[in-house]
Coordinates of C-alpha atoms in Angstrom, one line a residue:
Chain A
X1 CA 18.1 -3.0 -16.7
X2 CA 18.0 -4.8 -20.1
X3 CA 14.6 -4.7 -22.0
X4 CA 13.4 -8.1 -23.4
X5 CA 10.3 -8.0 -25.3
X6 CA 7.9 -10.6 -24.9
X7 CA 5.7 -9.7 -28.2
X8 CA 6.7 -12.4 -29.9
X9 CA 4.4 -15.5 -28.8
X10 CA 2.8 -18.5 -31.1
X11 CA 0.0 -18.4 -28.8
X12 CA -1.1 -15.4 -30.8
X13 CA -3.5 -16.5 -33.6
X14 CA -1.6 -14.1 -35.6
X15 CA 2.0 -15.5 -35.3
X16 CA 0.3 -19.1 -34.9
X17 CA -1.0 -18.8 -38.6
X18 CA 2.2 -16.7 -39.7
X19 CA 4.6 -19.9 -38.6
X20 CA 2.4 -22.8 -40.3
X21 CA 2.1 -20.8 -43.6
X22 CA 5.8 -20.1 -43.3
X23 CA 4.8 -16.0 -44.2
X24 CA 8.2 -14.2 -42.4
X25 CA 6.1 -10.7 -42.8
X26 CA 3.8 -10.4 -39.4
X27 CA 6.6 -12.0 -37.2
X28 CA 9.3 -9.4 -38.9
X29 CA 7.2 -6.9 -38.6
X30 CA 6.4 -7.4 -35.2
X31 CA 10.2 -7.8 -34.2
X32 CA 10.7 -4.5 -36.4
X33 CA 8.5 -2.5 -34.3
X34 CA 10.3 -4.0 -30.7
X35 CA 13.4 -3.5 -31.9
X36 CA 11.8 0.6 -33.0
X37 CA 10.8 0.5 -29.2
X38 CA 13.6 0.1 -27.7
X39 CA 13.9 -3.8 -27.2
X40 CA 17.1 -4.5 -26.2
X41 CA 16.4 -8.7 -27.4
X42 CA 13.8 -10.4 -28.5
X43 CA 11.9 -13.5 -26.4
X44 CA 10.8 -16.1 -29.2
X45 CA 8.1 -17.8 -27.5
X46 CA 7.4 -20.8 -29.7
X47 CA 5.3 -22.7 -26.9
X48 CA 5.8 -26.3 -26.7
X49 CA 5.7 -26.8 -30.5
X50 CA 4.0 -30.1 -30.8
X51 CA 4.1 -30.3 -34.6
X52 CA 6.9 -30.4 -36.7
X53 CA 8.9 -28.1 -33.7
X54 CA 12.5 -28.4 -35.2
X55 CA 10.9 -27.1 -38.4
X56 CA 9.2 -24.1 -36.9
X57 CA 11.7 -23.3 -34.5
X58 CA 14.0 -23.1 -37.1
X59 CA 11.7 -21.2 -39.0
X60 CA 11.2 -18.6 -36.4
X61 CA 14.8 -17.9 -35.3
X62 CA 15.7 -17.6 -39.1
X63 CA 13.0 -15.1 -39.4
X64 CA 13.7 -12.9 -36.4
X65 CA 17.7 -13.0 -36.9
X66 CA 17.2 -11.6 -40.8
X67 CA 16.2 -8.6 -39.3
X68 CA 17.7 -7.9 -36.2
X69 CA 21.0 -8.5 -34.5
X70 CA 19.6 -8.6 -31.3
X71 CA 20.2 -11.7 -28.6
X72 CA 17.1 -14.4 -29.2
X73 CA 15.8 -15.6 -26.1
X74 CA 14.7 -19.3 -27.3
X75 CA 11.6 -19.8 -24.9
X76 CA 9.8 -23.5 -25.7
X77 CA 9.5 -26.4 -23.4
X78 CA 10.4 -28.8 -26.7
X79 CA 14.3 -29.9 -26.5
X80 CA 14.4 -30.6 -29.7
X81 CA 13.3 -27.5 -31.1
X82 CA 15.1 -25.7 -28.8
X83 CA 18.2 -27.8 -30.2
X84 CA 17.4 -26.9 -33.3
X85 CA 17.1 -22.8 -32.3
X86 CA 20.4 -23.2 -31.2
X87 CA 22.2 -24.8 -33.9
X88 CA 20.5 -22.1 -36.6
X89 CA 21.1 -18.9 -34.3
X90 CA 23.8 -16.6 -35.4
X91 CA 22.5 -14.1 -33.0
X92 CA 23.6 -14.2 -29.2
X93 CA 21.2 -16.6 -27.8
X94 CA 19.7 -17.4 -24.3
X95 CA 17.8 -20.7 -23.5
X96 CA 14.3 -19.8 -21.6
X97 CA 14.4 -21.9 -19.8
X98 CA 15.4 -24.6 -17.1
X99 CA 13.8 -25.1 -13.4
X100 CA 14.4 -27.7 -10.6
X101 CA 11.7 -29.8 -12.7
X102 CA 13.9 -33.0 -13.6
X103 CA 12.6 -33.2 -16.8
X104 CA 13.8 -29.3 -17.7
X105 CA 17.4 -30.3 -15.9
X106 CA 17.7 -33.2 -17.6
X107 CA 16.9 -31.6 -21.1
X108 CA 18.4 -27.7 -20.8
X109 CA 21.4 -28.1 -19.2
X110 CA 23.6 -30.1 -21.5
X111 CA 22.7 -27.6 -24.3
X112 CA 24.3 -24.7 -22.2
X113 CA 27.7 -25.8 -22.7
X114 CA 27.2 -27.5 -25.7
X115 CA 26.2 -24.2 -27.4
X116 CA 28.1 -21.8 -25.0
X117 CA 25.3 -19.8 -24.2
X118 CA 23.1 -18.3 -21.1
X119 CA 20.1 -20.1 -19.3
X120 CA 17.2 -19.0 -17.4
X121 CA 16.6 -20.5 -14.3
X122 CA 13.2 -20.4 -13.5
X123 CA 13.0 -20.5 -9.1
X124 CA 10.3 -23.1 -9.4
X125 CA 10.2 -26.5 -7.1
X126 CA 10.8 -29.5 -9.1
X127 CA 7.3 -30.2 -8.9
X128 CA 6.6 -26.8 -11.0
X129 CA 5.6 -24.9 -8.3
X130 CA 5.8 -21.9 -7.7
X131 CA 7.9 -20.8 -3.7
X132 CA 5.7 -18.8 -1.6
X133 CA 7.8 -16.6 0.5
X134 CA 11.5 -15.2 0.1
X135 CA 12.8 -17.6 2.3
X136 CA 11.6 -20.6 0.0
X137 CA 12.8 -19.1 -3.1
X138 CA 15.9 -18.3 -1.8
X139 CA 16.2 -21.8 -0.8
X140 CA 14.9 -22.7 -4.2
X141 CA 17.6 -20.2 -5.6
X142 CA 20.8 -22.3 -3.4
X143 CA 19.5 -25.8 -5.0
X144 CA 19.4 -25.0 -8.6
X145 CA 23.1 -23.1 -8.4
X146 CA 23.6 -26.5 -7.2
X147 CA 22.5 -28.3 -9.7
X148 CA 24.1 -26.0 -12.1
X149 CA 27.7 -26.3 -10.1
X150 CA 27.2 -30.5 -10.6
X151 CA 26.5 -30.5 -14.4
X152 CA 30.2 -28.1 -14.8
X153 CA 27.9 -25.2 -16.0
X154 CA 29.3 -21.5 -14.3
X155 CA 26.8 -20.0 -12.4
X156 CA 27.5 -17.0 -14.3
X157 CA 25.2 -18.2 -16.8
X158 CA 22.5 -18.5 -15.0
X159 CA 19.5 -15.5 -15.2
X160 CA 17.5 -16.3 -12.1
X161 CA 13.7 -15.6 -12.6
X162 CA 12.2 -15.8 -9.6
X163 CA 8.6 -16.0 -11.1
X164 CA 6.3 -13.1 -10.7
X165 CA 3.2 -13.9 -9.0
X166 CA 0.1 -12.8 -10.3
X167 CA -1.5 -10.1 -8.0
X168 CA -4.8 -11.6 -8.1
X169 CA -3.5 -14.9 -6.2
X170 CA -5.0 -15.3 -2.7
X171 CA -1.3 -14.0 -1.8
X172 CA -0.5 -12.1 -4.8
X173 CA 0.7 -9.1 -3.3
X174 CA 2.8 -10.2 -0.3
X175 CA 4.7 -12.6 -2.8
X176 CA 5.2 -9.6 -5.4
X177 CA 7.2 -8.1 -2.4
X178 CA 8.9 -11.5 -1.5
X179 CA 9.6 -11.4 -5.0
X180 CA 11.5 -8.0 -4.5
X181 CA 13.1 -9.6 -1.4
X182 CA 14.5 -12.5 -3.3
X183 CA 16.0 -9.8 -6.3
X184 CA 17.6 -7.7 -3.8
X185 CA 19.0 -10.5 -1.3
X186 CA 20.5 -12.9 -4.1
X187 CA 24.1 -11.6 -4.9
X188 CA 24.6 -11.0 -1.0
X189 CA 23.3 -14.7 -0.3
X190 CA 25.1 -16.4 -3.1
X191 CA 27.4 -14.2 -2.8
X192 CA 28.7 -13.0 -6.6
X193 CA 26.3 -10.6 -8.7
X194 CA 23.6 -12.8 -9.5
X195 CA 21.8 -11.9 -12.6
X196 CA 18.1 -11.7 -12.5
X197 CA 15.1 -11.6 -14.7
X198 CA 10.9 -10.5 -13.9
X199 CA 8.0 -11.3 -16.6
X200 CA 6.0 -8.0 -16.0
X201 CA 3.4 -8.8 -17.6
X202 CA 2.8 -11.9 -14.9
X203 CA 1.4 -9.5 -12.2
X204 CA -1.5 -8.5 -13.6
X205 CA -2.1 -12.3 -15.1
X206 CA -6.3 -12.7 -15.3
X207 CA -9.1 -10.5 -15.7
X208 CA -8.9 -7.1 -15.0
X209 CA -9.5 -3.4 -16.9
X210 CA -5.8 -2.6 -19.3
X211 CA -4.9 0.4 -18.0
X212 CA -5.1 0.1 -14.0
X213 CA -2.8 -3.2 -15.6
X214 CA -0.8 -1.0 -17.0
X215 CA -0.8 1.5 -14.4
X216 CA 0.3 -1.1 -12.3
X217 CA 2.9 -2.8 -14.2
X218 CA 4.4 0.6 -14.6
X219 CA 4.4 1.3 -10.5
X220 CA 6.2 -2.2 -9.8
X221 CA 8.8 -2.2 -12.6
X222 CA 10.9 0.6 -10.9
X223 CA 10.4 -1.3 -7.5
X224 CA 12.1 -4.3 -9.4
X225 CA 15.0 -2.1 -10.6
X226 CA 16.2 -0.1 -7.8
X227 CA 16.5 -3.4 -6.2
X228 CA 18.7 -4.4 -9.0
X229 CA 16.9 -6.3 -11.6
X230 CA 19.3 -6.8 -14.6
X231 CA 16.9 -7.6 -17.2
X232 CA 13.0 -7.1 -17.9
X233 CA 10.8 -9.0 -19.6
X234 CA 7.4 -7.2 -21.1
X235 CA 6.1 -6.2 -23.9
X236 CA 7.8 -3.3 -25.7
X237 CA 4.5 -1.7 -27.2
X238 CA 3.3 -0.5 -23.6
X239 CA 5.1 2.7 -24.5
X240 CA 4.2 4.1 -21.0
X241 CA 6.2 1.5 -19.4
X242 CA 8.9 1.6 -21.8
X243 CA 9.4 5.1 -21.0
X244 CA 9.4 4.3 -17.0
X245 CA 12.1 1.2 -18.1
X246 CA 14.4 3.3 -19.6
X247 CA 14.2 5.9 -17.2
X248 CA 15.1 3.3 -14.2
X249 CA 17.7 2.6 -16.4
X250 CA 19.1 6.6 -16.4
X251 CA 18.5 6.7 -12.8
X252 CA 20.2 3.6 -11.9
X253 CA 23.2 3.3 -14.2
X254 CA 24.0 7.1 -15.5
X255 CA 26.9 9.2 -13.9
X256 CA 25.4 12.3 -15.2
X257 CA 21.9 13.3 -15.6
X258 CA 20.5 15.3 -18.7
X259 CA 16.8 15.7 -19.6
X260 CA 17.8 14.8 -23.4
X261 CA 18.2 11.3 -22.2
X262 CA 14.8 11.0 -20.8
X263 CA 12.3 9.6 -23.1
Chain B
X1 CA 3.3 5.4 1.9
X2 CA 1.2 8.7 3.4
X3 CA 0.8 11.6 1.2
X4 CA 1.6 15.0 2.3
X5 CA 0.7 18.0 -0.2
X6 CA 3.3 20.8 -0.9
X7 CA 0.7 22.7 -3.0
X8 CA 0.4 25.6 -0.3
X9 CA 3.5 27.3 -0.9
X10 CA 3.5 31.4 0.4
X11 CA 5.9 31.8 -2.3
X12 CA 3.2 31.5 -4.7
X13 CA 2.5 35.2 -5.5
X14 CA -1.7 33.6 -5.2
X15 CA -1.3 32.6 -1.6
X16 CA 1.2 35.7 -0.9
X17 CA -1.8 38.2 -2.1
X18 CA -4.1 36.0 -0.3
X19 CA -2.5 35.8 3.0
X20 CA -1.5 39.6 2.9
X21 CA -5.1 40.7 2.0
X22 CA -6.5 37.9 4.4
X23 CA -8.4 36.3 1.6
X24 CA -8.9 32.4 2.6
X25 CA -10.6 31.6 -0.8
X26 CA -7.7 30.9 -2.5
X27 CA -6.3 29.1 0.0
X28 CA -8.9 27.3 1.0
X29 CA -10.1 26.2 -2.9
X30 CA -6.3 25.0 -2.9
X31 CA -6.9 22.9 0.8
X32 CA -10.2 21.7 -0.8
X33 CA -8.7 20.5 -4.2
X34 CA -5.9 18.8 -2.5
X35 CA -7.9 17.0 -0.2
X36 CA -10.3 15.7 -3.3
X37 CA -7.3 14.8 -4.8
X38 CA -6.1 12.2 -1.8
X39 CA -3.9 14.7 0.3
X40 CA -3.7 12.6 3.9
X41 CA -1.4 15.6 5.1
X42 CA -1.3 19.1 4.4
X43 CA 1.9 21.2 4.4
X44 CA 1.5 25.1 4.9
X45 CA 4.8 26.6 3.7
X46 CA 4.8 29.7 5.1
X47 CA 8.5 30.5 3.8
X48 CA 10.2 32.7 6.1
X49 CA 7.6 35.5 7.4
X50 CA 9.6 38.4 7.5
X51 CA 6.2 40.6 7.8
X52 CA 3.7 40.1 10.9
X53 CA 4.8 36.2 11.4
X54 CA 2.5 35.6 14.0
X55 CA -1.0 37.1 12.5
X56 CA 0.1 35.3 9.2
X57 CA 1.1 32.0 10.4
X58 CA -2.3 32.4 12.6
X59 CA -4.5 33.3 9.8
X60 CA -3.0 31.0 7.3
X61 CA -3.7 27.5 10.2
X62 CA -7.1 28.9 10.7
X63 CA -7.9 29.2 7.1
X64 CA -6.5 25.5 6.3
X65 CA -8.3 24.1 9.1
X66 CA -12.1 25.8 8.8
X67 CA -12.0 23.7 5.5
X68 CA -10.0 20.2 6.3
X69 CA -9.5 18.3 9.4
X70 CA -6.3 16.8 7.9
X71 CA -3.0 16.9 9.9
X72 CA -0.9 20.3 8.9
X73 CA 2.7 20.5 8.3
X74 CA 3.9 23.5 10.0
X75 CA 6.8 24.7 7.3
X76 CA 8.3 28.3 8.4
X77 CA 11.8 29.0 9.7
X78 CA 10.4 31.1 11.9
X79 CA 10.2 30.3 14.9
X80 CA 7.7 32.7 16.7
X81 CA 5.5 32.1 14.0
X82 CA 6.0 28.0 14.2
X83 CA 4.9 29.1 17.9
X84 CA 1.6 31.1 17.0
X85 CA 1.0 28.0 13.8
X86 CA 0.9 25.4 17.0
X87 CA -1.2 27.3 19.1
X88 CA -3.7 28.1 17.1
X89 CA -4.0 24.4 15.4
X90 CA -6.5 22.2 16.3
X91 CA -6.0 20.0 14.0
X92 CA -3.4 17.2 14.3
X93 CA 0.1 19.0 13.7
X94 CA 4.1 18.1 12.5
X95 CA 6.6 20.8 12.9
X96 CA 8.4 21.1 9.4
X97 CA 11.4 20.8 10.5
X98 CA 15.1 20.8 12.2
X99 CA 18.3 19.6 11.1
X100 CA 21.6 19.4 12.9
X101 CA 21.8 23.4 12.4
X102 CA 22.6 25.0 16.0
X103 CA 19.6 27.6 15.7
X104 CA 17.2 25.2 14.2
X105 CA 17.4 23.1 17.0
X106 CA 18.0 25.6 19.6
X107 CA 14.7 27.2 18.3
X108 CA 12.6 23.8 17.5
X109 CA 13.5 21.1 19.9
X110 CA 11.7 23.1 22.4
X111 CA 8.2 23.2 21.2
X112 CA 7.9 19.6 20.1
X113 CA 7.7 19.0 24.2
X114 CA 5.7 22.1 24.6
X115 CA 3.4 20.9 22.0
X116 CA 3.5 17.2 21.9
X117 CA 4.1 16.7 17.9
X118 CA 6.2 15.5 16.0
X119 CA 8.9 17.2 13.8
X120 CA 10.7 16.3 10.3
X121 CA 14.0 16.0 11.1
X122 CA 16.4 16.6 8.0
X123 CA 19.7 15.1 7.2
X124 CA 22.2 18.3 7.0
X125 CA 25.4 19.1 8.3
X126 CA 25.3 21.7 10.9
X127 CA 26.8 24.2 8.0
X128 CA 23.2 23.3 6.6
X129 CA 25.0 21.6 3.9
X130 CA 23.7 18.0 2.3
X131 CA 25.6 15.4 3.2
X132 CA 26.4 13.1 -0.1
X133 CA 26.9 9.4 0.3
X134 CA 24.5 7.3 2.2
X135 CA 27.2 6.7 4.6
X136 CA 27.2 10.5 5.3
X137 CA 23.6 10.5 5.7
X138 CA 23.3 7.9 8.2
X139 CA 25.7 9.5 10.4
X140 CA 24.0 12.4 10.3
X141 CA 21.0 10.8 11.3
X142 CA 22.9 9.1 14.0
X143 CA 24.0 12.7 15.4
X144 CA 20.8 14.2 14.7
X145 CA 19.4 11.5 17.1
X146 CA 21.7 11.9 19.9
X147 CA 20.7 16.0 19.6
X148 CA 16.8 14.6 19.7
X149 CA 18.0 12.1 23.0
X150 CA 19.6 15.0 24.6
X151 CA 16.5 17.4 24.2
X152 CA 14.7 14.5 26.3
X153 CA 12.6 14.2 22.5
X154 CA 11.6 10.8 22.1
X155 CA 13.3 9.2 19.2
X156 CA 9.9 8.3 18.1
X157 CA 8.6 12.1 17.2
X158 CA 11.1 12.2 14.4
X159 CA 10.4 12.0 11.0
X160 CA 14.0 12.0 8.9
X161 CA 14.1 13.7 5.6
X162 CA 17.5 12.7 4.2
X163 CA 16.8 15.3 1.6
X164 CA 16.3 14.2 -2.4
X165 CA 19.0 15.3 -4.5
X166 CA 18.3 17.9 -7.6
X167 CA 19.7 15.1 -10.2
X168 CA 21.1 18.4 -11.9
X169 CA 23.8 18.4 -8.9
X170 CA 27.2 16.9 -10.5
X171 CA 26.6 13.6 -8.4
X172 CA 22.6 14.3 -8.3
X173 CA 21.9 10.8 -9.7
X174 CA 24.1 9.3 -7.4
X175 CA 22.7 10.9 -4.3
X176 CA 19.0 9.9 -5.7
X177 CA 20.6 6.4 -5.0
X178 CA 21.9 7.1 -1.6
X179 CA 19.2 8.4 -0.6
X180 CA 17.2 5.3 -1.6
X181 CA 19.7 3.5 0.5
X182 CA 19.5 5.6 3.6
X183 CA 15.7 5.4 3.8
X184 CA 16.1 1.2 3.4
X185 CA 18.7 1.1 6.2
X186 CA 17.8 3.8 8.8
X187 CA 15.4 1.2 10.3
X188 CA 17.9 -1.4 11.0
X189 CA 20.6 1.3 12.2
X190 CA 18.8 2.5 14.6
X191 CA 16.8 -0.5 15.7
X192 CA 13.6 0.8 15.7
X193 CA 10.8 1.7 12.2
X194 CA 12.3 5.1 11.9
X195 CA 9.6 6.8 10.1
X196 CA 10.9 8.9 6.7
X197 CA 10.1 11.3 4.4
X198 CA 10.7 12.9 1.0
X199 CA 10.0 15.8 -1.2
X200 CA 9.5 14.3 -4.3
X201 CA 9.7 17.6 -6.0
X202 CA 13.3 18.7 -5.3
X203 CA 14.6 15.7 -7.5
X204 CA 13.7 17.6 -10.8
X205 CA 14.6 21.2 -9.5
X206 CA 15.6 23.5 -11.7
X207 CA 14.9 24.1 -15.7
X208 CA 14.0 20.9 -17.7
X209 CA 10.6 20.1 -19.7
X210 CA 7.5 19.6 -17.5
X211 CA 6.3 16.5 -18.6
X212 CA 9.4 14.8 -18.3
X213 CA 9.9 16.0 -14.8
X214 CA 7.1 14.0 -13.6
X215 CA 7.7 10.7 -15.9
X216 CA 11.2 11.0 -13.4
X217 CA 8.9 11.7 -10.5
X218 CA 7.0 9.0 -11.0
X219 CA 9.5 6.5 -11.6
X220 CA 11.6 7.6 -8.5
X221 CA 8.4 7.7 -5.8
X222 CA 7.9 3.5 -6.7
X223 CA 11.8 2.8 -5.7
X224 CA 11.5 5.6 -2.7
X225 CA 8.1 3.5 -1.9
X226 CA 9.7 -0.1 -2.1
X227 CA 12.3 1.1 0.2
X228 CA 10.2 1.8 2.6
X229 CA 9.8 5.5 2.9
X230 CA 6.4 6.2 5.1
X231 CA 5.8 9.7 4.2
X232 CA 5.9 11.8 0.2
X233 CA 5.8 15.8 0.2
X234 CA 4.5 15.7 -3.5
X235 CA 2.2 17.9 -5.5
X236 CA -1.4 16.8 -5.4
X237 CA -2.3 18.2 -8.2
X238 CA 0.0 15.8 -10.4
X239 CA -2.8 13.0 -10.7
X240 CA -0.6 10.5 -12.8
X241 CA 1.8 10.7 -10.0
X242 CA -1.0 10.6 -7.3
X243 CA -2.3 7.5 -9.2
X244 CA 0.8 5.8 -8.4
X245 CA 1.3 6.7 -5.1
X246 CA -2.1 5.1 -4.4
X247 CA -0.7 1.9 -6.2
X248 CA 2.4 1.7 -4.1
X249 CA 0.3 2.0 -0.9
X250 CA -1.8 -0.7 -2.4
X251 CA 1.2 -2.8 -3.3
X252 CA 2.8 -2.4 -0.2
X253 CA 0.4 -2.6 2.2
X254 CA -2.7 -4.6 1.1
X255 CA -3.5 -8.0 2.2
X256 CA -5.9 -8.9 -1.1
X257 CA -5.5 -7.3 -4.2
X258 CA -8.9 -6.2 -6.2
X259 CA -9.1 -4.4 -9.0
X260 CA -11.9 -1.5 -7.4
X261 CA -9.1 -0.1 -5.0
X262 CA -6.6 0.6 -8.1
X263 CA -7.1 4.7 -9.3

């Protein structure tokens, strides 16, 4: 299970401020302390970048890659930017990402195989919404690999996220296990090793006291990886929950145990 | 998930003084802490009773239940005093337990009839050795049911404990695996919700640093949990690791999430 960290986000005031004075030092230190965590790449969430995006975006990506070498997950609804991400990235990239929306098909997909590089696919409807059971987003999961196979993309570029549902939604929990379903019943359904991808930090979306968050952000990520998540996305200064991520990751993938590996 | 606690262990030179002197407060202060703790089961290991078996198993059940009216695991390999431990126990009772081993179930099929309770029925070659792939498991369990058939036991009474793996063993981690995989497809194996079990403690057997025994314990019990496992033998005491067993129950089993019923 790959560890993506999510604490890069131009929603925070911090970062918002850091990418319109064009100062590199909060965003590099922030990717500095991921990459000291144990990131194993870095989500650039940009957001959708309504002023001067190609700017910014190239902004960003130059900023992150001049101190790490780790792959750049380019997350922003703007093509454009993302465009721009692309063309300026030296590091392994991933485009976060495209969905059944038409829009997002339309936009995304050309720039996989014009820049050679892996997509998200989001299981969404193409009315953005979000399936309900395992069934659905199984269903969900067949179309998009449609899609994909039509535009000459190789669904081995495809890292499905089938979209964590916050816990607090009237049917938060049964879809958190439909969500473990849909992980574990992919590569048998489609039937090649599908990767996959979770947002953690979407479970415990809304109100609620930090640490029972934590608590059970912690409890659910080894649920997701013994039923074969291949890459987390959450936010790498939740030491706790690093330390039960790269544990999953000694249970699932070593062939022989030592304590020095654990953290 | 239900939570049985292993804390009342005779090997324990505490309990050993106390059950030879025929002292209940220390066993009883144990019984109460456990139960304040969350303990929905207790187990009473009585270890193998070489001296007075009956009076001891008899003292020990009527010490455990003056203080809780929990159900009692009944853990000796000794069979008279399994006898006296059922006779004497008001409360509700689960023999602890028989395996494919000719004397175990020679000696225990018997009083599960006599007694009407159920028994944990553990995964082990008639040698007593553990089997190692999931494979191997699951046609031990297969065996281990025809044996319970044949003793006119219904299948129902059984509670299978494909036994955790030390991860020290040479293939320990990938036995913790199998065993994850056993408990997931018992059900559909046998066609029926085969109830299961686990001691949660034998996975970090042997030397290794304390604190990073549990962060392993507490990353395997979510995976054992999501797999469906209905019963953990785990230490009560550990109240990180009892905080996310009462998350996994809440996770697995609640209709609506809320905030109040997280630990």
């Amino acid at each position: 299970m790959f560890l993506v960290a999510d604490n890069l986000q131009i929603t925070n005031p911090v970062f918002q401020k850091a990418v319109s004075e064009r100062d590199p030092v909060p965003i590099q230190d922030c990717v500095k302390r991921c990459v000291a965590a144990g990131a194993e790449a870095i989500d650039v969430n940009a957001g959708p970048l309504t002023k001067e995006p190609e700017e910014r975006m190239a902004f960003l990506v130059e900023t992150v890659q001049a101190v790490t070498d780790l792959p750049l997950y380019l997350d922003t609804t703007n093509a454009a930017a993302l465009r721009m991400g692309l063309s300026v990235c030296r590091n392994r990239s991933v485009i976060n990402g495209v969905s059944l929306e038409p829009k997002k098909l339309e936009e995304m997909l050309p720039l996989v195989s014009e820049f050679n590089v892996d997509i998200i696919g989001y299981l969404l409807y193409p009315t953005g919404q979000v399936p309900k059971t395992a069934e659905e987003r199984l269903a969900v999961a067949t179309e998009l690999f449609a899609e994909i196979e039509r535009a000459g993309i190789s669904r081995e570029r495809i890292i499905v996220d089938p979209v964590v549902p916050p816990l607090m939604w009237e049917d938060g929990v049964e879809q958190a296990m439909a969500f473990l379903e849909t992980i574990r019943t992919l590569p048998d359904l489609l039937g090649f090793p599908v990767r996959t991808i979770a947002g953690l930090s979407n479970l415990t979306t809304g109100a609620g006291p930090k640490e029972k968050k934590l608590l059970v952000e912690r409890t659910y990520l080894p649920m997701l990886a013994s039923c074969g998540l291949s890459e987390v996305l959450m936010n790498a200064f939740h030491d706790e929950t690093v330390r039960v991520a790269r544990t999953c990751k000694i249970l699932l993938n070593s062939a022989i145990f030592a304590w020095e590996a654990i953290p």
